Amino acid sequence: MSDNAHSERRHEGFHYSEEDVQREVTELEGKSATAARIFDLRRIIGGLFVLYGVIVTIVGVTDSRSAIDKAQGVNINLWTGIGMLLLGLFFLAWLKLRPTPPPLPPEGLPEDRQGE
């Protein structure tokens, strides 16, 4: 028995056409691109810096005179909070201005034929 006939007999129950495989690959690429957009580190880092920046800024605004004197007269919480807010907003603006690229079109299919 030839190798080709042997492999066909072994995989008799599996009948995948090229179109089925291509559709499955395209679907998985779409899911992967969606996951990449959701878990983009710029979103996570930016969000955390904005959140912590707001908290530290509020603490800095409400600091007592004794807390400011401990830092040699510098309202360190206020300045650190503002810095964290600016850094977080930078990351979120970067995400908005340069989003993750869309997935590449499947190879072998021209872009105008994808919707068919």
Coordinates of N, CA and C in Angstrom, one line a residue:
M1 N 0.8 -1.2 0.0 CA 0.0 0.0 0.0 C 0.9 1.2 0.0
S2 N 0.6 2.2 -0.8 CA 1.4 3.4 -0.9 C 1.2 4.3 0.3
D3 N 2.1 5.2 0.6 CA 2.0 6.1 1.7 C 0.8 7.0 1.6
N4 N 0.5 7.4 0.4 CA -0.6 8.3 0.2 C -2.0 7.6 0.5
A5 N -2.1 6.4 0.0 CA -3.3 5.6 0.2 C -3.5 5.3 1.7
H6 N -2.3 5.0 2.4 CA -2.4 4.7 3.8 C -2.8 6.0 4.6
S7 N -2.3 7.1 4.3 CA -2.7 8.4 5.0 C -4.1 8.7 4.7
E8 N -4.6 8.4 3.5 CA -6.0 8.7 3.2 C -6.9 7.8 4.0
R9 N -6.6 6.6 4.2 CA -7.4 5.6 4.9 C -7.4 6.0 6.4
R10 N -6.3 6.5 6.9 CA -6.1 6.9 8.3 C -7.0 8.1 8.6
H11 N -7.2 9.0 7.7 CA -7.9 10.2 7.9 C -9.3 10.2 7.2
E12 N -9.9 9.1 7.0 CA -11.1 9.0 6.3 C -12.2 9.8 6.9
G13 N -12.3 9.9 8.2 CA -13.4 10.6 8.9 C -13.2 12.1 8.8
F14 N -12.1 12.6 8.4 CA -11.9 14.1 8.4 C -11.9 14.6 7.0
H15 N -12.9 15.3 6.7 CA -13.0 15.9 5.3 C -13.1 17.4 5.4
Y16 N -11.9 18.1 5.4 CA -11.9 19.5 5.5 C -11.5 20.0 4.1
S17 N -12.3 20.9 3.6 CA -11.9 21.6 2.4 C -11.0 22.7 2.7
E18 N -10.3 23.2 1.6 CA -9.4 24.3 1.8 C -10.2 25.6 2.3
E19 N -11.4 25.7 1.9 CA -12.2 26.8 2.3 C -12.5 26.7 3.8
D20 N -12.8 25.5 4.3 CA -13.1 25.3 5.7 C -11.9 25.7 6.6
V21 N -10.7 25.3 6.1 CA -9.5 25.6 6.8 C -9.2 27.1 6.8
Q22 N -9.4 27.7 5.7 CA -9.1 29.1 5.5 C -10.1 29.9 6.4
R23 N -11.4 29.5 6.4 CA -12.4 30.2 7.3 C -12.0 30.1 8.7
E24 N -11.6 28.9 9.2 CA -11.2 28.7 10.6 C -10.0 29.5 10.9
V25 N -9.0 29.6 10.0 CA -7.8 30.4 10.3 C -8.2 31.9 10.4
T26 N -9.0 32.3 9.5 CA -9.4 33.7 9.5 C -10.2 34.0 10.8
E27 N -11.0 33.1 11.3 CA -11.8 33.3 12.5 C -10.8 33.4 13.7
L28 N -9.8 32.5 13.7 CA -8.9 32.5 14.8 C -8.0 33.8 14.8
E29 N -7.6 34.2 13.6 CA -6.9 35.5 13.5 C -7.7 36.7 14.0
G30 N -9.0 36.7 13.7 CA -9.8 37.8 14.2 C -9.9 37.7 15.7
K31 N -10.1 36.6 16.3 CA -10.1 36.4 17.8 C -8.8 36.9 18.4
S32 N -7.7 36.5 17.8 CA -6.4 36.9 18.3 C -6.2 38.4 18.3
A33 N -6.6 39.0 17.2 CA -6.5 40.5 17.1 C -7.4 41.2 18.1
T34 N -8.6 40.7 18.3 CA -9.4 41.2 19.4 C -8.8 41.1 20.7
A35 N -8.2 40.0 21.0 CA -7.5 39.8 22.3 C -6.3 40.7 22.5
A36 N -5.6 41.0 21.4 CA -4.5 41.9 21.4 C -4.9 43.3 21.7
R37 N -6.1 43.7 21.1 CA -6.6 45.1 21.4 C -7.1 45.2 22.8
I38 N -7.7 44.2 23.3 CA -8.3 44.2 24.7 C -7.1 44.3 25.7
F39 N -6.1 43.5 25.5 CA -5.0 43.4 26.5 C -3.8 44.2 26.1
D40 N -4.0 45.2 25.3 CA -2.9 46.1 25.0 C -2.3 46.7 26.2
L41 N -1.0 46.6 26.4 CA -0.3 47.0 27.6 C -0.5 48.5 27.8
R42 N -0.6 49.3 26.8 CA -0.8 50.7 26.9 C -2.1 51.1 27.6
R43 N -3.1 50.3 27.3 CA -4.4 50.5 28.0 C -4.3 50.2 29.5
I44 N -3.6 49.1 29.8 CA -3.5 48.7 31.2 C -2.6 49.6 32.0
I45 N -1.5 49.9 31.5 CA -0.5 50.8 32.1 C -1.1 52.2 32.3
G46 N -1.7 52.7 31.2 CA -2.3 54.1 31.2 C -3.5 54.1 32.2
G47 N -4.3 53.1 32.2 CA -5.4 53.1 33.2 C -5.0 53.1 34.6
L48 N -4.0 52.3 34.9 CA -3.5 52.2 36.3 C -2.8 53.5 36.7
F49 N -2.0 54.1 35.8 CA -1.4 55.3 36.2 C -2.4 56.4 36.4
V50 N -3.4 56.5 35.6 CA -4.5 57.5 35.8 C -5.2 57.3 37.1
L51 N -5.5 56.0 37.4 CA -6.2 55.7 38.6 C -5.4 56.1 39.9
Y52 N -4.1 55.6 39.9 CA -3.3 55.9 41.0 C -2.9 57.4 41.1
G53 N -2.8 58.0 39.9 CA -2.5 59.4 39.9 C -3.6 60.3 40.5
V54 N -4.9 59.9 40.2 CA -6.0 60.6 40.8 C -6.0 60.4 42.4
I55 N -5.7 59.2 42.8 CA -5.7 58.9 44.3 C -4.6 59.7 44.9
V56 N -3.3 59.7 44.4 CA -2.2 60.4 45.0 C -2.4 61.9 44.9
T57 N -3.0 62.4 43.8 CA -3.2 63.8 43.7 C -4.2 64.3 44.8
I58 N -5.3 63.5 45.0 CA -6.2 63.9 46.1 C -5.6 63.9 47.4
V59 N -4.7 62.9 47.7 CA -4.0 62.9 48.9 C -3.1 64.1 49.0
G60 N -2.4 64.5 47.9 CA -1.6 65.6 47.9 C -2.3 66.9 48.2
V61 N -3.5 67.1 47.7 CA -4.3 68.3 47.9 C -4.8 68.3 49.3
T62 N -5.0 67.2 50.0 CA -5.5 67.2 51.3 C -4.4 67.0 52.4
D63 N -3.1 67.0 52.0 CA -2.0 66.8 52.9 C -2.0 67.9 54.0
S64 N -1.7 67.5 55.1 CA -1.5 68.5 56.2 C -0.2 69.2 56.1
R65 N 0.0 70.3 56.8 CA 1.2 71.1 56.8 C 2.4 70.2 57.4
S66 N 2.1 69.4 58.4 CA 3.1 68.6 58.9 C 3.7 67.5 57.9
A67 N 2.8 67.0 57.1 CA 3.2 66.0 56.0 C 4.1 66.7 55.0
I68 N 3.7 68.0 54.7 CA 4.5 68.7 53.7 C 5.9 69.1 54.3
D69 N 5.9 69.4 55.6 CA 7.2 69.8 56.2 C 8.1 68.6 56.3
K70 N 7.5 67.4 56.4 CA 8.4 66.1 56.5 C 9.1 66.0 55.1
A71 N 8.6 66.5 54.1 CA 9.2 66.4 52.7 C 9.9 67.7 52.4
Q72 N 10.4 68.3 53.4 CA 11.2 69.6 53.3 C 10.5 70.6 52.5
G73 N 9.2 70.8 52.8 CA 8.4 71.8 52.2 C 7.9 71.6 50.8
V74 N 8.1 70.4 50.3 CA 7.6 70.1 48.9 C 6.3 69.2 49.1
N75 N 5.3 69.5 48.4 CA 4.1 68.7 48.5 C 4.3 67.5 47.5
I76 N 5.1 66.5 48.0 CA 5.5 65.4 47.1 C 4.3 64.6 46.5
N77 N 3.3 64.4 47.3 CA 2.1 63.6 46.9 C 1.4 64.4 45.7
L78 N 1.3 65.7 45.8 CA 0.7 66.4 44.8 C 1.5 66.3 43.5
W79 N 2.8 66.6 43.5 CA 3.6 66.5 42.3 C 3.7 65.1 41.7
T80 N 3.8 64.1 42.6 CA 3.9 62.8 42.1 C 2.5 62.4 41.5
G81 N 1.4 62.7 42.1 CA 0.1 62.4 41.5 C -0.1 63.1 40.1
I82 N 0.3 64.4 40.0 CA 0.2 65.0 38.7 C 1.1 64.3 37.7
G83 N 2.3 64.0 38.1 CA 3.2 63.2 37.1 C 2.6 61.9 36.7
M84 N 2.0 61.2 37.6 CA 1.4 59.9 37.3 C 0.2 60.1 36.4
L85 N -0.6 61.2 36.6 CA -1.7 61.5 35.8 C -1.3 61.8 34.3
L86 N -0.2 62.6 34.2 CA 0.3 62.9 32.9 C 0.8 61.7 32.2
L87 N 1.5 60.9 32.9 CA 2.1 59.6 32.2 C 0.9 58.7 31.8
G88 N -0.1 58.5 32.6 CA -1.2 57.7 32.3 C -2.0 58.3 31.1
L89 N -2.2 59.6 31.1 CA -2.8 60.2 29.9 C -2.0 60.1 28.6
F90 N -0.7 60.1 28.8 CA 0.2 59.9 27.6 C 0.0 58.5 27.0
F91 N 0.0 57.5 27.9 CA -0.2 56.1 27.4 C -1.6 56.0 26.7
L92 N -2.6 56.6 27.3 CA -4.0 56.4 26.7 C -4.1 57.2 25.4
A93 N -3.4 58.4 25.3 CA -3.4 59.2 24.1 C -2.6 58.4 23.0
W94 N -1.5 57.8 23.4 CA -0.7 57.0 22.5 C -1.6 55.8 21.9
L95 N -2.4 55.2 22.8 CA -3.2 54.1 22.3 C -4.3 54.6 21.4
K96 N -4.8 55.8 21.6 CA -5.9 56.4 20.8 C -5.3 56.8 19.4
L97 N -4.1 57.4 19.4 CA -3.5 57.9 18.2 C -2.9 56.8 17.3
R98 N -2.4 55.8 18.0 CA -1.7 54.6 17.3 C -2.3 53.3 17.7
P99 N -3.6 53.0 17.3 CA -4.2 51.7 17.8 C -3.5 50.5 17.2
T100 N -3.7 49.4 17.7 CA -3.1 48.2 17.2 C -3.6 48.0 15.8
P101 N -2.8 47.5 14.9 CA -3.2 47.4 13.5 C -4.2 46.2 13.3
P102 N -5.1 46.4 12.3 CA -6.1 45.3 12.1 C -5.3 44.0 11.6
P103 N -6.0 42.9 11.7 CA -5.3 41.7 11.2 C -5.1 41.7 9.7
L104 N -4.0 41.1 9.3 CA -3.7 41.0 7.9 C -4.7 40.2 7.1
P105 N -5.0 40.5 5.9 CA -5.9 39.7 5.1 C -5.3 38.3 4.9
P106 N -6.1 37.3 4.8 CA -5.6 35.9 4.5 C -4.8 35.9 3.2
E107 N -3.7 35.1 3.2 CA -2.9 35.0 2.0 C -3.7 34.2 1.0
G108 N -3.5 34.5 -0.2 CA -4.1 33.8 -1.3 C -5.4 34.3 -1.8
L109 N -6.0 35.2 -1.0 CA -7.3 35.8 -1.3 C -7.1 37.3 -1.5
P110 N -7.5 37.9 -2.6 CA -7.4 39.3 -2.8 C -8.3 40.0 -1.8
E111 N -8.0 41.2 -1.4 CA -8.8 41.9 -0.4 C -10.2 42.1 -0.9
D112 N -10.5 42.3 -2.2 CA -11.8 42.6 -2.6 C -12.7 41.3 -2.6
R113 N -12.1 40.1 -2.5 CA -12.9 38.9 -2.5 C -13.2 38.3 -1.1
Q114 N -12.7 39.0 -0.1 CA -12.8 38.5 1.3 C -14.3 38.4 1.7
G115 N -15.1 39.3 1.3 CA -16.5 39.3 1.7 C -17.4 38.2 1.0
E116 N -16.9 37.6 0.0 CA -17.7 36.6 -0.7 C -17.8 35.3 0.0

